[in-house]
Coordinates of C-alpha atoms in Angstrom, one line a residue:
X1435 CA 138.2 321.9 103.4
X1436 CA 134.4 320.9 104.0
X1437 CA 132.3 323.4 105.7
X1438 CA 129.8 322.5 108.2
X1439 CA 126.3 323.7 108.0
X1440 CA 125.0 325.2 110.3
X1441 CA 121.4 324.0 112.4
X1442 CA 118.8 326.1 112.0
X1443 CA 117.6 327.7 115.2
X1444 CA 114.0 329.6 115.7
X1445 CA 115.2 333.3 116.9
X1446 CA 112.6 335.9 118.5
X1447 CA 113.2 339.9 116.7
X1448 CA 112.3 343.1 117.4
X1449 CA 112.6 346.0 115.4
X1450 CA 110.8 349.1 113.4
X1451 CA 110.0 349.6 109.8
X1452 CA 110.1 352.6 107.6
X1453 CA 107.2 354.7 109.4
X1454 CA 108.6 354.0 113.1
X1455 CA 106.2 351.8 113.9
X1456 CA 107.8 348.8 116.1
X1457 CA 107.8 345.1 114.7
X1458 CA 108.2 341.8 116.4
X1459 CA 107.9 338.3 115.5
X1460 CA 109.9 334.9 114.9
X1461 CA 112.6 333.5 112.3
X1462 CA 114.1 330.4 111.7
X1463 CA 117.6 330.7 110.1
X1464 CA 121.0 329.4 111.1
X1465 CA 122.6 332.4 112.6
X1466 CA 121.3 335.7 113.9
X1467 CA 123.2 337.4 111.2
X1468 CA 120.9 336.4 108.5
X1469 CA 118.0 337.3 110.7
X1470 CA 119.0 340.5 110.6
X1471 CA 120.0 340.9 106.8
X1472 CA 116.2 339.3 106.3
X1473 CA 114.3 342.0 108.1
X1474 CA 116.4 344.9 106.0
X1475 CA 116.0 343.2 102.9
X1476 CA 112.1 343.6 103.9
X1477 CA 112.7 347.3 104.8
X1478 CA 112.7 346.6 108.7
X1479 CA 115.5 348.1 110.9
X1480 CA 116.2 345.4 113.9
X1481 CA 116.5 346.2 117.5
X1482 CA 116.9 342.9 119.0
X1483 CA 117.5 339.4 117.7
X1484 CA 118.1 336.7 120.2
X1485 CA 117.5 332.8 120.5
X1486 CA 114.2 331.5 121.3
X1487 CA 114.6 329.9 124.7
X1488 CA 113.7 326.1 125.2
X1489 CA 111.2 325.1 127.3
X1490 CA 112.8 324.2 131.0
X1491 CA 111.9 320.2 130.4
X1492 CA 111.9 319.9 127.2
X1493 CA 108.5 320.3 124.6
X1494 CA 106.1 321.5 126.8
X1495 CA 102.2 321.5 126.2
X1496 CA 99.3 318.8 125.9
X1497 CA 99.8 315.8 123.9
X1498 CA 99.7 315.8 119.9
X1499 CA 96.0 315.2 119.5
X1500 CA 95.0 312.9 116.3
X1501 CA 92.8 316.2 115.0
X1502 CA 95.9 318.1 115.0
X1503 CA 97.8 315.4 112.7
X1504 CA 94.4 315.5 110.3
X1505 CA 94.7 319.5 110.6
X1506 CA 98.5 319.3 109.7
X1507 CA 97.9 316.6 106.6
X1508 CA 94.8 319.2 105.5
X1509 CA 96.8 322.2 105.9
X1510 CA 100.3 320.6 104.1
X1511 CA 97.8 319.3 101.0
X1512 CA 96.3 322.5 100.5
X1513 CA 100.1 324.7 100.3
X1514 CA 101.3 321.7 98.0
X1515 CA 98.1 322.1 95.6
X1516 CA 99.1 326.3 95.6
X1517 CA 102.8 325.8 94.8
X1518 CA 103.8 326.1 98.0
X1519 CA 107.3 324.6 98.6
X1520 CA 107.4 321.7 101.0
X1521 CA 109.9 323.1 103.6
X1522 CA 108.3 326.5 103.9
X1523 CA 104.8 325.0 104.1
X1524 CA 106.1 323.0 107.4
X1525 CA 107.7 326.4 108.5
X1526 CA 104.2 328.2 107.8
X1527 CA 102.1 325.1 109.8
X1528 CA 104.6 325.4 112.8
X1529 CA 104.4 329.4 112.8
X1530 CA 100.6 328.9 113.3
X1531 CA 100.0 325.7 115.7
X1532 CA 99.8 326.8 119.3
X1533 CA 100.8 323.2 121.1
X1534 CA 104.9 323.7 121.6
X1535 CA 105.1 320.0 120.7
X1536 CA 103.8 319.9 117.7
X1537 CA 105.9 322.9 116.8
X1538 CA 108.8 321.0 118.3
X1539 CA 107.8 317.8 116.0
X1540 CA 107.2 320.4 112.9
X1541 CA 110.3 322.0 113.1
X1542 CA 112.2 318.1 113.8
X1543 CA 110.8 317.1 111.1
X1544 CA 111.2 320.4 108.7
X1545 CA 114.9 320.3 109.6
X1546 CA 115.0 316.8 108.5
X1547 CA 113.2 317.3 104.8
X1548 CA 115.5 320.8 104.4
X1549 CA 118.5 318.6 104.6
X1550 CA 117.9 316.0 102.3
X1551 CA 116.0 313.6 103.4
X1552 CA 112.5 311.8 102.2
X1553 CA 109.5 313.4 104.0
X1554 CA 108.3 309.7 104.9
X1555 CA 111.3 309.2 106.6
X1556 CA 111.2 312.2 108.2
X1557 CA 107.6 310.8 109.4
X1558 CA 108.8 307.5 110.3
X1559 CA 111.3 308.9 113.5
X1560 CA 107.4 310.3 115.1
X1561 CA 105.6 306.7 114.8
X1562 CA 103.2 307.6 117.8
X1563 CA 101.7 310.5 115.6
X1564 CA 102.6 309.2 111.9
X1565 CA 102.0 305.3 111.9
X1566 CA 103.1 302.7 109.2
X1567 CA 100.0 303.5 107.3
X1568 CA 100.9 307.1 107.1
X1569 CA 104.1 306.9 106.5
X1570 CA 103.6 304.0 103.5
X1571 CA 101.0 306.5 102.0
X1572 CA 103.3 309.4 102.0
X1573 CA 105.9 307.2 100.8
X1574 CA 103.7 306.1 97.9
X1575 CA 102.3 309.4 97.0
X1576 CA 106.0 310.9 96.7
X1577 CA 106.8 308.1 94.1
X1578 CA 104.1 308.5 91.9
X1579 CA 104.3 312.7 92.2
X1580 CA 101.2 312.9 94.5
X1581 CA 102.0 313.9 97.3
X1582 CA 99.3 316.8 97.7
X1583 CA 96.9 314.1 96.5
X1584 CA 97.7 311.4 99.1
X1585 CA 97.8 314.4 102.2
X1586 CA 94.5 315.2 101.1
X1587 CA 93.1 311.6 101.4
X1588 CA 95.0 310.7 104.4
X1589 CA 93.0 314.0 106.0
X1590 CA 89.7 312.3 104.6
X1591 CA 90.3 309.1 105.9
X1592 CA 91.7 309.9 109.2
X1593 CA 88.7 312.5 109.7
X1594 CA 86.0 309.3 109.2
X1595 CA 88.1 307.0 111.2
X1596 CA 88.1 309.8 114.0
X1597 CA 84.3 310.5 113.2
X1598 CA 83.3 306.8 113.7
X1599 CA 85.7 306.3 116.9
X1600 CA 83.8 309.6 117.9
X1601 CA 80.0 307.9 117.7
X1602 CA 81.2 304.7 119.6
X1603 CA 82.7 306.7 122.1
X1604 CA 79.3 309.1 122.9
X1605 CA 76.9 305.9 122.3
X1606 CA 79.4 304.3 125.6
X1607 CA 80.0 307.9 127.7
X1608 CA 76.4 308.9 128.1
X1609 CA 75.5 305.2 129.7
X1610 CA 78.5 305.1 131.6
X1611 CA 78.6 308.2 132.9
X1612 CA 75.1 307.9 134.0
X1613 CA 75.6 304.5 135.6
X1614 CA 78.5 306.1 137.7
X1615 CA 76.3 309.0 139.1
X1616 CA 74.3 306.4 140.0
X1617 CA 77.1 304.6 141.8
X1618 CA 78.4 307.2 143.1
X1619 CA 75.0 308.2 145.1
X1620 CA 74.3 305.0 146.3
X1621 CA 77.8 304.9 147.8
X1622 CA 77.3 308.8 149.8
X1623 CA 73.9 307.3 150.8
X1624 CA 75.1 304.2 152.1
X1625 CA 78.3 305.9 153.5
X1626 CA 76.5 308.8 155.4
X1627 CA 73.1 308.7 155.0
X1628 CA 71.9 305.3 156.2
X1629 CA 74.1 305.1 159.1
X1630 CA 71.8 308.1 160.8
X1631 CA 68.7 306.0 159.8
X1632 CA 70.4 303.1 161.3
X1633 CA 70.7 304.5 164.6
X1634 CA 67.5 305.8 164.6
X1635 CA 66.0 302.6 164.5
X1636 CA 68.4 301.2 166.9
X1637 CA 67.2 303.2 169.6
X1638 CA 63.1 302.1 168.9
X1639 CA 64.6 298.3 169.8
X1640 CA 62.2 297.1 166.9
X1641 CA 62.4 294.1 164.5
X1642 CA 63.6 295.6 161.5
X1643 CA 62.1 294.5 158.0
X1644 CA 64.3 292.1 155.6
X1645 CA 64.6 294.7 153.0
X1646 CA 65.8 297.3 155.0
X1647 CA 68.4 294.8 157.1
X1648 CA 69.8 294.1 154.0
X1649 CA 70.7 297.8 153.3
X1650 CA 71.6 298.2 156.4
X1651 CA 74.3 295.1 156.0
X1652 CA 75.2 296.8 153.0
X1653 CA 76.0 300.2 154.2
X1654 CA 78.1 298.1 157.0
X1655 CA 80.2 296.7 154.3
X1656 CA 80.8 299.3 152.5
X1657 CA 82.0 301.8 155.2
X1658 CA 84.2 298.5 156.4
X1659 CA 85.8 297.1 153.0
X1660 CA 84.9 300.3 150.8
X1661 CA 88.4 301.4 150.3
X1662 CA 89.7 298.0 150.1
X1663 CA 87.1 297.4 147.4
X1664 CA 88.1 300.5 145.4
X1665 CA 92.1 299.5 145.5
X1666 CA 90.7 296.2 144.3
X1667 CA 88.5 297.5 141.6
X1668 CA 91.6 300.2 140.2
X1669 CA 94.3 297.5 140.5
X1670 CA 92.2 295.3 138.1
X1671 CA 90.9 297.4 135.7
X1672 CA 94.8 298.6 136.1
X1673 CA 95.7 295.1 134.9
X1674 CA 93.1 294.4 132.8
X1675 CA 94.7 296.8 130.5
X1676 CA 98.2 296.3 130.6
X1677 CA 97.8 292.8 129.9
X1678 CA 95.7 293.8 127.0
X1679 CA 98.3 296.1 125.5
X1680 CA 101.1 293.7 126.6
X1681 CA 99.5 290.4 125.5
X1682 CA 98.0 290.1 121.7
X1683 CA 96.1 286.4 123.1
X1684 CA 94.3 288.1 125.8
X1685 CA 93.7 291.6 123.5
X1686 CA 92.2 288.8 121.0
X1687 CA 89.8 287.4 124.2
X1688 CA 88.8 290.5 125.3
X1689 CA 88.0 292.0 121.5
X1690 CA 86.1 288.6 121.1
X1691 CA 83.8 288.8 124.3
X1692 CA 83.4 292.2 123.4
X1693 CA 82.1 291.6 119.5
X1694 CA 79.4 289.3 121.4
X1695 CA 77.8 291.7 124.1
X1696 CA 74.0 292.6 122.8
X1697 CA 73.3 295.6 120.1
X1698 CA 77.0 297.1 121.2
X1699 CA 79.4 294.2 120.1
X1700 CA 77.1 295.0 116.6
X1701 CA 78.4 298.3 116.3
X1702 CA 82.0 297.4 117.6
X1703 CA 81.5 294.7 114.5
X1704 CA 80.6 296.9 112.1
X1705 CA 83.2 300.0 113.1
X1706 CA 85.8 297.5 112.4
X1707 CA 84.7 296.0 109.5
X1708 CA 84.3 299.9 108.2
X1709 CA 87.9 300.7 109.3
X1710 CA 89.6 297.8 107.4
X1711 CA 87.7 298.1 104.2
X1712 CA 88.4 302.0 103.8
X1713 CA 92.2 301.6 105.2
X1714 CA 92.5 298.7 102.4
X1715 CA 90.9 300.5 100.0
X1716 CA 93.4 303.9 100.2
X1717 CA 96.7 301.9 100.7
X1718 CA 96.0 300.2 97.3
X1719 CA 94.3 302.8 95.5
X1720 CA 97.7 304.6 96.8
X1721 CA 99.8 301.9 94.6
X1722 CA 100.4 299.7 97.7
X1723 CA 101.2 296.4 96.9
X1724 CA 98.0 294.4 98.1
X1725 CA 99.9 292.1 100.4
X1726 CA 101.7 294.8 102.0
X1727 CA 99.1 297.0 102.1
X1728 CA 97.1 293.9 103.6
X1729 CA 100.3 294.4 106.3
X1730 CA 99.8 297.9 107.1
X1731 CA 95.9 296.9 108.0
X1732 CA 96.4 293.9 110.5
X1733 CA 97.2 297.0 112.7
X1734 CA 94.5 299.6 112.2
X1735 CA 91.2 298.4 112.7
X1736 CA 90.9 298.7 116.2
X1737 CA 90.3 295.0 116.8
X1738 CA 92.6 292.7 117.9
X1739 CA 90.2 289.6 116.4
X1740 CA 90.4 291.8 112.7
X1741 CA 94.1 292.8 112.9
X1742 CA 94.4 288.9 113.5
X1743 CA 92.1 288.5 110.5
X1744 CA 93.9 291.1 108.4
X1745 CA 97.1 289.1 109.3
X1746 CA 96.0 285.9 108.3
X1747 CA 94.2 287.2 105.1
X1748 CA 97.8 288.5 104.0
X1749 CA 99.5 285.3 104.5
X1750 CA 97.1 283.6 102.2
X1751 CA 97.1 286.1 99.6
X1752 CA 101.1 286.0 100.1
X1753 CA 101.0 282.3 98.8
X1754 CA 98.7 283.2 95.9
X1755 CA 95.2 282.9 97.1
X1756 CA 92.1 285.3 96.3
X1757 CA 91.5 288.1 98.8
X1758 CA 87.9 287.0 99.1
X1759 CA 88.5 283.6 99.6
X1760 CA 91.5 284.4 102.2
X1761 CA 88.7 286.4 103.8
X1762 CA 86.3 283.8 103.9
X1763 CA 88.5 281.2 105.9
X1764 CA 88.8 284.0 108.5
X1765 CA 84.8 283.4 109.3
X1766 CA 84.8 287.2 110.6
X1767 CA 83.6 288.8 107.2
X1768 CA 79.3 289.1 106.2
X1769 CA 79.2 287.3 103.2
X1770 CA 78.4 290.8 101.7
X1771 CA 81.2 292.0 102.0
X1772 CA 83.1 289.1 100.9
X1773 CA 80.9 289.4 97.4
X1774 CA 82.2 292.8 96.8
X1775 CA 85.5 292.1 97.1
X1776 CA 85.1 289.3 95.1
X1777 CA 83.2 291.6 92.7
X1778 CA 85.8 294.1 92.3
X1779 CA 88.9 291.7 92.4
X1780 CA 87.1 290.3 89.4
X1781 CA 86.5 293.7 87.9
X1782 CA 89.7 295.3 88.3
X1783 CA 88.4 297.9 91.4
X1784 CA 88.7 296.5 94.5
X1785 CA 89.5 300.3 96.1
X1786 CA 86.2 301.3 94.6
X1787 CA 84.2 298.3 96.0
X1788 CA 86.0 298.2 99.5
X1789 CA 84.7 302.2 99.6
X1790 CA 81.4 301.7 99.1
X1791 CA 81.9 299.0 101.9
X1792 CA 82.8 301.3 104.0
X1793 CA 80.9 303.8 103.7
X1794 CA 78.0 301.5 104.0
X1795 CA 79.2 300.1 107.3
X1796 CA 79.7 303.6 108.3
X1797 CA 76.2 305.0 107.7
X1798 CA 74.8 301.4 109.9
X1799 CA 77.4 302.8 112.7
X1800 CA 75.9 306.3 112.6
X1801 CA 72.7 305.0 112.5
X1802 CA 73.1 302.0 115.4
X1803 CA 74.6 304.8 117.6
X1804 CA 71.6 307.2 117.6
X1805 CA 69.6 304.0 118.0
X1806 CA 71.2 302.9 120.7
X1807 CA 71.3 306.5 122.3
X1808 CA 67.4 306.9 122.6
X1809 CA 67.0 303.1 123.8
X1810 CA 69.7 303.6 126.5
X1811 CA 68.0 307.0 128.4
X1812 CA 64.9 305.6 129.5
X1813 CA 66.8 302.2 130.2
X1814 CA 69.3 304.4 132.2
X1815 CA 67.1 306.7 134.3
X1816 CA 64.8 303.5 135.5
X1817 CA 67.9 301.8 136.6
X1818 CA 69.0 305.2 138.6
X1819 CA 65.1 305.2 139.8
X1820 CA 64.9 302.0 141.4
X1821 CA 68.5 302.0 142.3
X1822 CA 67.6 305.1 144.4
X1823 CA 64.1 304.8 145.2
X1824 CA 65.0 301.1 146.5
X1825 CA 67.6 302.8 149.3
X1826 CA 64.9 305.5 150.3
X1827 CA 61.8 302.8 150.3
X1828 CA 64.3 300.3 152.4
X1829 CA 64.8 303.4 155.0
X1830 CA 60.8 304.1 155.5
X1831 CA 59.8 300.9 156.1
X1832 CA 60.4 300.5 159.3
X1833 CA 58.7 304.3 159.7
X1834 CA 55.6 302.9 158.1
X1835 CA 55.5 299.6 160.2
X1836 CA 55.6 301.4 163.4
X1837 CA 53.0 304.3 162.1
X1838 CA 51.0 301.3 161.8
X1839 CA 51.2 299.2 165.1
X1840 CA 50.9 302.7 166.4

């Protein structure tokens, strides 16, 4: 008669150990039972064992951040390389994570691996946090033996990746945020301010200058049509980027249009570039076959016009063309890049060249960001000035004109 396992549950204990002095903590095991036999075996007398009680709705807790995947492949490489066995270092990683999802995920995926199946399937069933580059890594690393090996490159990568996407994002923030300050003043002065002005003047029956008509016209609008012109403004943006994640034609325009805006299509350019060479370079390094490692990359540079290019590049290898001269014919690629991968397809080390790529394109990111960052802030704060000073100069106008027929 077959006997059915039982699922291993996390259980909460209490209890006291040889000097009195009262114990608590967690244990995963398939009955309360062994719990209990555990703790004696460590000299511990139990007081209480009970189930750990699920969360109302399900994992509670903030999203599974990309740092704490790139924590968990870190942590997971280093208990591999100390002997560690694979099921007890995911018991150990769960133990210590404080987001009750990524426990959740942990333990899924723990439970998975402890009865019998591959670690990159395990992987696969979480593709929002473990993608088809992950998985094909892991996948590749447990083949050849390496597993410890691949964790601790897919941590490398995934840090740099993280690090560029990082630079981009505080080269745009800073601007932006700026810009909407900005925005945001005009709008209270506009809103509140002028309008006091505006009656002010009224009541002196004067002409009033152009200038300060105009900002008066404005202020009249936007207290009118403001909130009609905020819905607009959030339902487009709202639809700008649905289409963009539902449409790959219109992701492939807006990528495009944004490759060509001044100094920051450059860095968008060169982040890209960056992010397919190095995710190239560690899928075949990893024993990847180069055409569906080519695959894996038409969906991770973080550019629809690349993941196109990446796409068509592994069609025309697929038929037996060069990976340099497939990159060629996509017209996306510097030419220097193109001679390096010429060069080490030659050479026998296309990984190696496609790294040094990288890490080229990524030192021109780094240094195209702080660039950009100390042109932007005196670009920024004269924009805020005159935007500003303009509203304030508009009001006083009329205050100066009659100060001087006075």
């Amino acid at each position: 008669m077959a006997t059915v396992q039982a699922e291993n549950t996390i259980f909460l204990w209490e209890g006291r150990d040889k000097r009195g002095v009262k114990l608590k903590g967690q244990q995963v095991a398939p009955t309360p039972n062994l719990v209990r036999a555990e703790l004696r075996r460590q000299g511990i007398s139990p007081i209480r064992v009970r189930k750990k009680p699920k969360p109302l709705f399900g994992a509670a807790g903030r999203r599974i951040s990309s740092k704490e995947i790139t924590n968990f492949s870190r942590q997971l490489a280093t208990m591999l390389k100390s002997g560690v066995p694979l099921v007890t270092g995911f018991q150990i990683i769960a133990g210590g994570t404080k987001n009750p999802r990524m426990r959740a995920m942990l333990d899924k995926i723990r439970a998975d691996v402890e009865s019998g199946g591959s670690l990159h399937e395990a992987l696969s069933a979480h593709p929002i946090q473990f993608d088809e580059l992950y998985t094909n890594l892991v996948k590749a690393g447990e083949s050849a033996g390496v597993l410890d090996t691949i964790l601790d490159e897919i941590a490398s990568y995934k840090e740099r990746i993280e690090s560029i996407k990082g630079k981009i994002k505080k080269a745009l923030f800073y601007p932006i945020a700026v810009v909407a300050v900005a925005i945001i003043v005009s709008a209270i002065l506009l809103v509140y301010v002028i309008p006091q002005f505006e009656s002010i003047f009224q009541n002196f029956g004067a002409d009033l200058p152009a200038f300060t008509r105009m900002v008066i016209n404005a202020s009249e609008f936007l207290r009118s049509k403001g909130l009609f012109l905020i819905i607009f403004l959030v339902l487009s943006i709202t639809a700008i980027v649905m289409a963009k994640k539902r449409s790959t034609s219109f992701a492939h325009w807006i990528d495009k249009v944004s490759l060509k805006i001044p100094i920051i299509g450059g860095i968008l350019r060169q982040a890209a570039i960056a992010r397919f060479c190095r995710t190239l370079a560690i899928t075949f390094a990893a024993g990847v076959p180069l055409v569906e490692a080519l695959g894996i990359v038409s969906g991770a540079t973080g550019n629809q016009v690349y993941n196109d290019a990446a796409a068509r590049i592994r069609e025309d290898v697929a038929v037996g063309h060069q990976l340099q001269l497939a990159m060629q014919q996509t017209d996306v690629f510097p030419n220097m890049v193109i001679q390096m991968a010429a060069i080490g397809e030659e050479a026998g080390s296309l990984d190696e060249m496609l790294i040094k790529v990288a890490e080229a394109y990524e030192e021109e990111v780094n240094n195209a960001v702080d660039a950009l960052s100390s042109l932007l802030e005196p670009v920024i704060i004269v924009f805020v000035g005159v935007v500003v000073g303009a509203m304030v100069i508009a009001m006083y106008l009329p205050i100066f004109k009659m100060a001087a027929v006075i």
